Amino acid sequence: MSWDAARYDRWFETPEGRFAFAAERRLLEAVVAGWPRRGKSLLEVGCGTGLFLDLLYHTGFDVTGVDRSESMVAAARERLGKRADIQVANGESLGFEDNEFDYVVLWSVLEFCDDPLGALREAARVAARGVLVGFLNRWSLYWLSHGRNRPGHSLGRARWFSWPEMRRMAEQGLGRPPRYARSVLPGPKSTWREAAPWKYLNAPLYPVCLGAFAALRVDYVDEKPLTPVGTLKAEPGMG
């Protein structure tokens, strides 16, 4: 699948895109809260134009990004400059050493992989301390409007995952069950608005099976949870 970096970024400038980005940011910060950051290296596989890689940099990680799209890599390099090393690479065959990074993040990228299980195994190979996976939830209302029967749309061509499917694949590919998982945006796209009552509906983190965007975290070492401003104060179970 070819990608238009400018079109990708323009969507995040729409009202719905800004709302979704804010929700995904809350989810990312909450799931990553269990990882220490200072002096820790992090690789984002499928970094796109660097939107989420930039967030991860500002939370304190030393970041590297890879994407198989040259246009996406060019846009990410322009966004992050010298703050990140960004390369063209296929997440299913990474040119890095075993345990080269402390952490690996795959954020809404498995949906577009030819071999998502292989991408998870590669992530586990190069990650010494943990892996975080964000994914589009096939059990969500958003899938009914944007994932089903829309072959001409990029999300319609994506492979959406149910929570049981993703959990099984994560255990198989990453070698451990997820330690923590949550989701955001439980309603359809029409509810992604700042007006009441929708902003209150979309403010919390939800059980992983409910929201449009979900994330899980696998830890390879015991970590002392850290809480960024505005995120959860404790890590509840997956529910």
PDB file of C-alpha atoms in Angstrom:
ATOM      1  CA  MET A   1       0.000   0.000   0.000  1.00  0.00           C
ATOM      2  CA  SER A   2       1.395   3.413  -0.977  1.00  0.00           C
ATOM      3  CA  TRP A   3       1.188   6.311   1.463  1.00  0.00           C
ATOM      4  CA  ASP A   4       0.763  10.051   0.924  1.00  0.00           C
ATOM      5  CA  ALA A   5       2.525  11.696   3.874  1.00  0.00           C
ATOM      6  CA  ALA A   6       0.906  15.098   3.335  1.00  0.00           C
ATOM      7  CA  ARG A   7      -2.578  13.577   3.152  1.00  0.00           C
ATOM      8  CA  TYR A   8      -1.882  11.551   6.300  1.00  0.00           C
ATOM      9  CA  ASP A   9      -0.911  14.677   8.247  1.00  0.00           C
ATOM     10  CA  ARG A  10      -3.839  16.690   6.874  1.00  0.00           C
ATOM     11  CA  TRP A  11      -6.282  14.220   8.393  1.00  0.00           C
ATOM     12  CA  PHE A  12      -4.896  14.960  11.854  1.00  0.00           C
ATOM     13  CA  GLU A  13      -5.610  18.647  11.210  1.00  0.00           C
ATOM     14  CA  THR A  14      -9.351  18.020  10.760  1.00  0.00           C
ATOM     15  CA  PRO A  15     -11.641  18.329  13.823  1.00  0.00           C
ATOM     16  CA  GLU A  16     -12.098  14.561  13.981  1.00  0.00           C
ATOM     17  CA  GLY A  17      -8.394  13.979  13.449  1.00  0.00           C
ATOM     18  CA  ARG A  18      -7.387  16.359  16.237  1.00  0.00           C
ATOM     19  CA  PHE A  19      -9.894  14.720  18.569  1.00  0.00           C
ATOM     20  CA  ALA A  20      -8.667  11.228  17.709  1.00  0.00           C
ATOM     21  CA  PHE A  21      -5.037  12.277  18.104  1.00  0.00           C
ATOM     22  CA  ALA A  22      -5.707  13.677  21.582  1.00  0.00           C
ATOM     23  CA  ALA A  23      -7.421  10.436  22.589  1.00  0.00           C
ATOM     24  CA  GLU A  24      -4.629   8.283  21.178  1.00  0.00           C
ATOM     25  CA  ARG A  25      -2.118  10.448  22.991  1.00  0.00           C
ATOM     26  CA  ARG A  26      -3.881   9.804  26.307  1.00  0.00           C
ATOM     27  CA  LEU A  27      -3.862   6.100  25.562  1.00  0.00           C
ATOM     28  CA  LEU A  28      -0.192   6.054  24.567  1.00  0.00           C
ATOM     29  CA  GLU A  29       0.883   7.996  27.663  1.00  0.00           C
ATOM     30  CA  ALA A  30      -1.143   5.734  29.954  1.00  0.00           C
ATOM     31  CA  VAL A  31       0.172   2.490  28.493  1.00  0.00           C
ATOM     32  CA  VAL A  32       3.775   3.688  28.406  1.00  0.00           C
ATOM     33  CA  ALA A  33       3.542   5.013  31.976  1.00  0.00           C
ATOM     34  CA  GLY A  34       4.972   1.755  33.327  1.00  0.00           C
ATOM     35  CA  TRP A  35       8.318   2.304  31.599  1.00  0.00           C
ATOM     36  CA  PRO A  36      11.256   4.421  32.838  1.00  0.00           C
ATOM     37  CA  ARG A  37      12.501   6.888  30.231  1.00  0.00           C
ATOM     38  CA  ARG A  38      15.725   8.666  31.149  1.00  0.00           C
ATOM     39  CA  GLY A  39      18.605   7.135  29.223  1.00  0.00           C
ATOM     40  CA  LYS A  40      16.315   4.486  27.700  1.00  0.00           C
ATOM     41  CA  SER A  41      16.258   3.834  23.956  1.00  0.00           C
ATOM     42  CA  LEU A  42      13.018   3.296  22.040  1.00  0.00           C
ATOM     43  CA  LEU A  43      12.352   2.188  18.467  1.00  0.00           C
ATOM     44  CA  GLU A  44       9.048   2.964  16.769  1.00  0.00           C
ATOM     45  CA  VAL A  45       8.329   0.559  13.924  1.00  0.00           C
ATOM     46  CA  GLY A  46       6.117   2.145  11.277  1.00  0.00           C
ATOM     47  CA  CYS A  47       6.707   5.661  12.575  1.00  0.00           C
ATOM     48  CA  GLY A  48       4.887   7.324   9.671  1.00  0.00           C
ATOM     49  CA  THR A  49       5.362  11.085   9.652  1.00  0.00           C
ATOM     50  CA  GLY A  50       6.681  11.028  13.219  1.00  0.00           C
ATOM     51  CA  LEU A  51       3.605  12.300  15.077  1.00  0.00           C
ATOM     52  CA  PHE A  52       3.751   9.676  17.806  1.00  0.00           C
ATOM     53  CA  LEU A  53       7.533   9.372  17.706  1.00  0.00           C
ATOM     54  CA  ASP A  54       7.645  13.073  18.595  1.00  0.00           C
ATOM     55  CA  LEU A  55       5.348  12.423  21.562  1.00  0.00           C
ATOM     56  CA  LEU A  56       7.581   9.589  22.723  1.00  0.00           C
ATOM     57  CA  TYR A  57      10.629  11.836  22.447  1.00  0.00           C
ATOM     58  CA  HIS A  58       8.959  14.478  24.601  1.00  0.00           C
ATOM     59  CA  THR A  59       8.099  11.890  27.275  1.00  0.00           C
ATOM     60  CA  GLY A  60      11.845  11.322  27.717  1.00  0.00           C
ATOM     61  CA  PHE A  61      12.948   8.442  25.486  1.00  0.00           C
ATOM     62  CA  ASP A  62      15.928   8.431  23.139  1.00  0.00           C
ATOM     63  CA  VAL A  63      14.015   7.637  19.965  1.00  0.00           C
ATOM     64  CA  THR A  64      14.666   5.918  16.659  1.00  0.00           C
ATOM     65  CA  GLY A  65      12.064   5.421  13.955  1.00  0.00           C
ATOM     66  CA  VAL A  66      11.699   3.189  10.921  1.00  0.00           C
ATOM     67  CA  ASP A  67       9.114   3.086   8.164  1.00  0.00           C
ATOM     68  CA  ARG A  68       9.067   1.315   4.820  1.00  0.00           C
ATOM     69  CA  SER A  69       7.647   4.397   3.055  1.00  0.00           C
ATOM     70  CA  GLU A  70      10.309   6.846   1.853  1.00  0.00           C
ATOM     71  CA  SER A  71       7.808   9.724   1.835  1.00  0.00           C
ATOM     72  CA  MET A  72       6.826   9.004   5.439  1.00  0.00           C
ATOM     73  CA  VAL A  73      10.472   8.843   6.508  1.00  0.00           C
ATOM     74  CA  ALA A  74      11.195  12.166   4.790  1.00  0.00           C
ATOM     75  CA  ALA A  75       8.267  13.792   6.611  1.00  0.00           C
ATOM     76  CA  ALA A  76       9.342  12.303   9.965  1.00  0.00           C
ATOM     77  CA  ARG A  77      12.906  13.549   9.491  1.00  0.00           C
ATOM     78  CA  GLU A  78      11.575  17.023   8.759  1.00  0.00           C
ATOM     79  CA  ARG A  79       9.388  16.921  11.885  1.00  0.00           C
ATOM     80  CA  LEU A  80      12.019  15.644  14.325  1.00  0.00           C
ATOM     81  CA  GLY A  81      15.283  16.887  12.844  1.00  0.00           C
ATOM     82  CA  LYS A  82      18.265  15.819  14.930  1.00  0.00           C
ATOM     83  CA  ARG A  83      16.098  14.573  17.792  1.00  0.00           C
ATOM     84  CA  ALA A  84      15.712  11.122  16.183  1.00  0.00           C
ATOM     85  CA  ASP A  85      17.460   8.701  13.882  1.00  0.00           C
ATOM     86  CA  ILE A  86      14.863   7.766  11.248  1.00  0.00           C
ATOM     87  CA  GLN A  87      15.467   5.133   8.580  1.00  0.00           C
ATOM     88  CA  VAL A  88      13.681   3.352   5.753  1.00  0.00           C
ATOM     89  CA  ALA A  89      13.195  -0.244   6.894  1.00  0.00           C
ATOM     90  CA  ASN A  90      10.684  -3.084   6.883  1.00  0.00           C
ATOM     91  CA  GLY A  91       9.399  -3.930  10.355  1.00  0.00           C
ATOM     92  CA  GLU A  92       9.202  -7.601   9.439  1.00  0.00           C
ATOM     93  CA  SER A  93      12.980  -7.754   8.880  1.00  0.00           C
ATOM     94  CA  LEU A  94      14.784  -5.186  11.009  1.00  0.00           C
ATOM     95  CA  GLY A  95      18.475  -4.589  10.505  1.00  0.00           C
ATOM     96  CA  PHE A  96      19.240  -4.236  14.205  1.00  0.00           C
ATOM     97  CA  GLU A  97      21.029  -6.440  16.712  1.00  0.00           C
ATOM     98  CA  ASP A  98      19.226  -8.539  19.303  1.00  0.00           C
ATOM     99  CA  ASN A  99      18.168  -6.418  22.312  1.00  0.00           C
ATOM    100  CA  GLU A 100      19.528  -3.270  20.635  1.00  0.00           C
ATOM    101  CA  PHE A 101      16.736  -1.109  22.083  1.00  0.00           C
ATOM    102  CA  ASP A 102      15.192  -0.991  25.509  1.00  0.00           C
ATOM    103  CA  TYR A 103      11.686  -0.685  24.095  1.00  0.00           C
ATOM    104  CA  VAL A 104       9.834  -1.083  20.797  1.00  0.00           C
ATOM    105  CA  VAL A 105       6.515   0.527  19.857  1.00  0.00           C
ATOM    106  CA  LEU A 106       4.260  -0.575  16.994  1.00  0.00           C
ATOM    107  CA  TRP A 107       1.423   1.935  16.824  1.00  0.00           C
ATOM    108  CA  SER A 108      -1.338   1.121  14.314  1.00  0.00           C
ATOM    109  CA  VAL A 109       1.146  -0.583  12.002  1.00  0.00           C
ATOM    110  CA  LEU A 110       0.352  -4.321  12.240  1.00  0.00           C
ATOM    111  CA  GLU A 111      -2.863  -3.657  10.313  1.00  0.00           C
ATOM    112  CA  PHE A 112      -0.779  -2.919   7.229  1.00  0.00           C
ATOM    113  CA  CYS A 113       1.901  -5.613   7.587  1.00  0.00           C
ATOM    114  CA  ASP A 114       2.077  -8.597   5.263  1.00  0.00           C
ATOM    115  CA  ASP A 115       3.206 -10.695   8.228  1.00  0.00           C
ATOM    116  CA  PRO A 116       2.040  -9.096  11.505  1.00  0.00           C
ATOM    117  CA  LEU A 117       3.193 -12.053  13.586  1.00  0.00           C
ATOM    118  CA  GLY A 118       6.642 -11.772  12.009  1.00  0.00           C
ATOM    119  CA  ALA A 119       6.707  -8.064  12.862  1.00  0.00           C
ATOM    120  CA  LEU A 120       5.924  -8.876  16.496  1.00  0.00           C
ATOM    121  CA  ARG A 121       8.692 -11.467  16.603  1.00  0.00           C
ATOM    122  CA  GLU A 122      11.157  -8.928  15.202  1.00  0.00           C
ATOM    123  CA  ALA A 123      10.038  -6.391  17.799  1.00  0.00           C
ATOM    124  CA  ALA A 124      10.587  -8.951  20.563  1.00  0.00           C
ATOM    125  CA  ARG A 125      14.028  -9.758  19.169  1.00  0.00           C
ATOM    126  CA  VAL A 126      15.330  -6.182  19.235  1.00  0.00           C
ATOM    127  CA  ALA A 127      13.580  -5.131  22.491  1.00  0.00           C
ATOM    128  CA  ALA A 128      15.371  -5.796  25.776  1.00  0.00           C
ATOM    129  CA  ARG A 129      12.732  -4.474  28.192  1.00  0.00           C
ATOM    130  CA  GLY A 130       9.311  -4.322  26.557  1.00  0.00           C
ATOM    131  CA  VAL A 131       7.033  -3.884  23.556  1.00  0.00           C
ATOM    132  CA  LEU A 132       3.946  -1.703  23.136  1.00  0.00           C
ATOM    133  CA  VAL A 133       1.346  -2.401  20.439  1.00  0.00           C
ATOM    134  CA  GLY A 134      -1.435  -0.043  19.361  1.00  0.00           C
ATOM    135  CA  PHE A 135      -4.124  -1.470  17.077  1.00  0.00           C
ATOM    136  CA  LEU A 136      -7.477  -0.832  15.423  1.00  0.00           C
ATOM    137  CA  ASN A 137     -10.226  -2.745  17.228  1.00  0.00           C
ATOM    138  CA  ARG A 138     -12.475  -4.904  15.044  1.00  0.00           C
ATOM    139  CA  TRP A 139     -15.044  -5.109  17.846  1.00  0.00           C
ATOM    140  CA  SER A 140     -15.586  -1.336  17.879  1.00  0.00           C
ATOM    141  CA  LEU A 141     -18.355   0.813  16.419  1.00  0.00           C
ATOM    142  CA  TYR A 142     -15.675   2.612  14.415  1.00  0.00           C
ATOM    143  CA  TRP A 143     -14.972  -0.604  12.515  1.00  0.00           C
ATOM    144  CA  LEU A 144     -18.623  -0.793  11.440  1.00  0.00           C
ATOM    145  CA  SER A 145     -18.377   2.632   9.799  1.00  0.00           C
ATOM    146  CA  HIS A 146     -14.766   2.712   8.577  1.00  0.00           C
ATOM    147  CA  GLY A 147     -13.353  -0.799   8.512  1.00  0.00           C
ATOM    148  CA  ARG A 148     -16.147  -2.890   7.031  1.00  0.00           C
ATOM    149  CA  ASN A 149     -16.962  -2.920   3.319  1.00  0.00           C
ATOM    150  CA  ARG A 150     -14.752   0.068   2.405  1.00  0.00           C
ATOM    151  CA  PRO A 151     -12.110  -1.449   0.125  1.00  0.00           C
ATOM    152  CA  GLY A 152     -11.284   1.898  -1.495  1.00  0.00           C
ATOM    153  CA  HIS A 153     -10.360   3.502   1.845  1.00  0.00           C
ATOM    154  CA  SER A 154      -7.027   2.923   3.575  1.00  0.00           C
ATOM    155  CA  LEU A 155      -8.760   1.792   6.781  1.00  0.00           C
ATOM    156  CA  GLY A 156     -11.011  -0.473   4.745  1.00  0.00           C
ATOM    157  CA  ARG A 157      -7.932  -2.207   3.335  1.00  0.00           C
ATOM    158  CA  ALA A 158      -6.376  -2.557   6.785  1.00  0.00           C
ATOM    159  CA  ARG A 159      -6.563  -5.716   8.852  1.00  0.00           C
ATOM    160  CA  TRP A 160      -8.435  -4.851  12.045  1.00  0.00           C
ATOM    161  CA  PHE A 161      -7.913  -7.106  15.070  1.00  0.00           C
ATOM    162  CA  SER A 162     -10.296  -8.281  17.765  1.00  0.00           C
ATOM    163  CA  TRP A 163      -8.923  -8.286  21.303  1.00  0.00           C
ATOM    164  CA  PRO A 164      -8.804 -12.113  21.613  1.00  0.00           C
ATOM    165  CA  GLU A 165      -7.006 -12.317  18.257  1.00  0.00           C
ATOM    166  CA  MET A 166      -4.485  -9.655  19.202  1.00  0.00           C
ATOM    167  CA  ARG A 167      -3.899 -11.127  22.645  1.00  0.00           C
ATOM    168  CA  ARG A 168      -3.163 -14.553  21.174  1.00  0.00           C
ATOM    169  CA  MET A 169      -0.890 -13.083  18.524  1.00  0.00           C
ATOM    170  CA  ALA A 170       0.937 -10.959  21.097  1.00  0.00           C
ATOM    171  CA  GLU A 171       1.568 -13.979  23.324  1.00  0.00           C
ATOM    172  CA  GLN A 172       2.798 -15.982  20.353  1.00  0.00           C
ATOM    173  CA  GLY A 173       4.945 -13.244  18.819  1.00  0.00           C
ATOM    174  CA  LEU A 174       6.186 -11.458  21.938  1.00  0.00           C
ATOM    175  CA  GLY A 175       6.499 -14.516  24.152  1.00  0.00           C
ATOM    176  CA  ARG A 176       4.485 -13.173  27.095  1.00  0.00           C
ATOM    177  CA  PRO A 177       0.888 -12.153  27.805  1.00  0.00           C
ATOM    178  CA  PRO A 178       0.149  -8.426  27.926  1.00  0.00           C
ATOM    179  CA  ARG A 179       0.636  -6.832  31.309  1.00  0.00           C
ATOM    180  CA  TYR A 180      -1.671  -3.889  30.651  1.00  0.00           C
ATOM    181  CA  ALA A 181      -4.205  -2.973  27.946  1.00  0.00           C
ATOM    182  CA  ARG A 182      -6.794  -0.242  27.428  1.00  0.00           C
ATOM    183  CA  SER A 183      -8.697   1.537  24.639  1.00  0.00           C
ATOM    184  CA  VAL A 184     -10.222   4.907  23.729  1.00  0.00           C
ATOM    185  CA  LEU A 185     -13.087   6.290  21.629  1.00  0.00           C
ATOM    186  CA  PRO A 186     -15.900   3.798  22.274  1.00  0.00           C
ATOM    187  CA  GLY A 187     -18.453   5.537  20.057  1.00  0.00           C
ATOM    188  CA  PRO A 188     -18.683   6.022  16.277  1.00  0.00           C
ATOM    189  CA  LYS A 189     -16.815   8.839  14.549  1.00  0.00           C
ATOM    190  CA  SER A 190     -19.862  11.123  14.883  1.00  0.00           C
ATOM    191  CA  THR A 191     -19.207  11.214  18.658  1.00  0.00           C
ATOM    192  CA  TRP A 192     -15.603  12.444  18.291  1.00  0.00           C
ATOM    193  CA  ARG A 193     -16.518  15.987  19.322  1.00  0.00           C
ATOM    194  CA  GLU A 194     -15.662  18.455  22.049  1.00  0.00           C
ATOM    195  CA  ALA A 195     -19.320  19.270  22.708  1.00  0.00           C
ATOM    196  CA  ALA A 196     -21.086  17.737  25.703  1.00  0.00           C
ATOM    197  CA  PRO A 197     -21.902  14.949  26.328  1.00  0.00           C
ATOM    198  CA  TRP A 198     -19.439  13.485  23.828  1.00  0.00           C
ATOM    199  CA  LYS A 199     -16.281  14.928  25.380  1.00  0.00           C
ATOM    200  CA  TYR A 200     -17.196  13.248  28.676  1.00  0.00           C
ATOM    201  CA  LEU A 201     -17.939   9.942  26.950  1.00  0.00           C
ATOM    202  CA  ASN A 202     -14.535  10.022  25.273  1.00  0.00           C
ATOM    203  CA  ALA A 203     -12.451  11.247  28.208  1.00  0.00           C
ATOM    204  CA  PRO A 204     -11.838   7.925  30.054  1.00  0.00           C
ATOM    205  CA  LEU A 205      -9.755   4.954  29.105  1.00  0.00           C
ATOM    206  CA  TYR A 206     -11.959   1.922  28.495  1.00  0.00           C
ATOM    207  CA  PRO A 207     -11.551  -1.858  28.668  1.00  0.00           C
ATOM    208  CA  VAL A 208      -9.497  -2.951  25.716  1.00  0.00           C
ATOM    209  CA  CYS A 209     -12.384  -4.544  23.813  1.00  0.00           C
ATOM    210  CA  LEU A 210     -14.559  -1.391  23.598  1.00  0.00           C
ATOM    211  CA  GLY A 211     -12.706   1.480  21.937  1.00  0.00           C
ATOM    212  CA  ALA A 212     -11.771   2.189  18.327  1.00  0.00           C
ATOM    213  CA  PHE A 213      -8.066   2.344  19.202  1.00  0.00           C
ATOM    214  CA  ALA A 214      -6.584  -0.105  21.660  1.00  0.00           C
ATOM    215  CA  ALA A 215      -3.114  -0.724  23.048  1.00  0.00           C
ATOM    216  CA  LEU A 216      -1.315  -3.389  25.022  1.00  0.00           C
ATOM    217  CA  ARG A 217       2.059  -3.563  26.755  1.00  0.00           C
ATOM    218  CA  VAL A 218       4.357  -6.533  27.279  1.00  0.00           C
ATOM    219  CA  ASP A 219       7.197  -6.192  29.786  1.00  0.00           C
ATOM    220  CA  TYR A 220      10.310  -8.368  29.799  1.00  0.00           C
ATOM    221  CA  VAL A 221      11.513  -6.959  33.130  1.00  0.00           C
ATOM    222  CA  ASP A 222       9.676  -5.672  36.165  1.00  0.00           C
ATOM    223  CA  GLU A 223       9.351  -1.902  35.916  1.00  0.00           C
ATOM    224  CA  LYS A 224       8.474   0.720  38.504  1.00  0.00           C
ATOM    225  CA  PRO A 225       5.436   2.563  37.111  1.00  0.00           C
ATOM    226  CA  LEU A 226       5.905   6.227  36.242  1.00  0.00           C
ATOM    227  CA  THR A 227       2.969   8.610  35.840  1.00  0.00           C
ATOM    228  CA  PRO A 228       3.183  11.510  33.375  1.00  0.00           C
ATOM    229  CA  VAL A 229       1.049  14.552  34.131  1.00  0.00           C
ATOM    230  CA  GLY A 230      -2.511  13.911  33.083  1.00  0.00           C
ATOM    231  CA  THR A 231      -2.365  10.112  32.964  1.00  0.00           C
ATOM    232  CA  LEU A 232      -3.452   7.366  35.304  1.00  0.00           C
ATOM    233  CA  LYS A 233      -2.069   7.295  38.831  1.00  0.00           C
ATOM    234  CA  ALA A 234      -2.087   3.505  38.974  1.00  0.00           C
ATOM    235  CA  GLU A 235      -2.241   0.609  36.583  1.00  0.00           C
ATOM    236  CA  PRO A 236      -5.550  -1.251  36.782  1.00  0.00           C
ATOM    237  CA  GLY A 237      -6.011  -4.701  35.346  1.00  0.00           C
ATOM    238  CA  MET A 238      -6.917  -5.259  31.722  1.00  0.00           C
ATOM    239  CA  GLY A 239     -10.589  -5.823  32.411  1.00  0.00           C
TER     240      GLY A 239
END
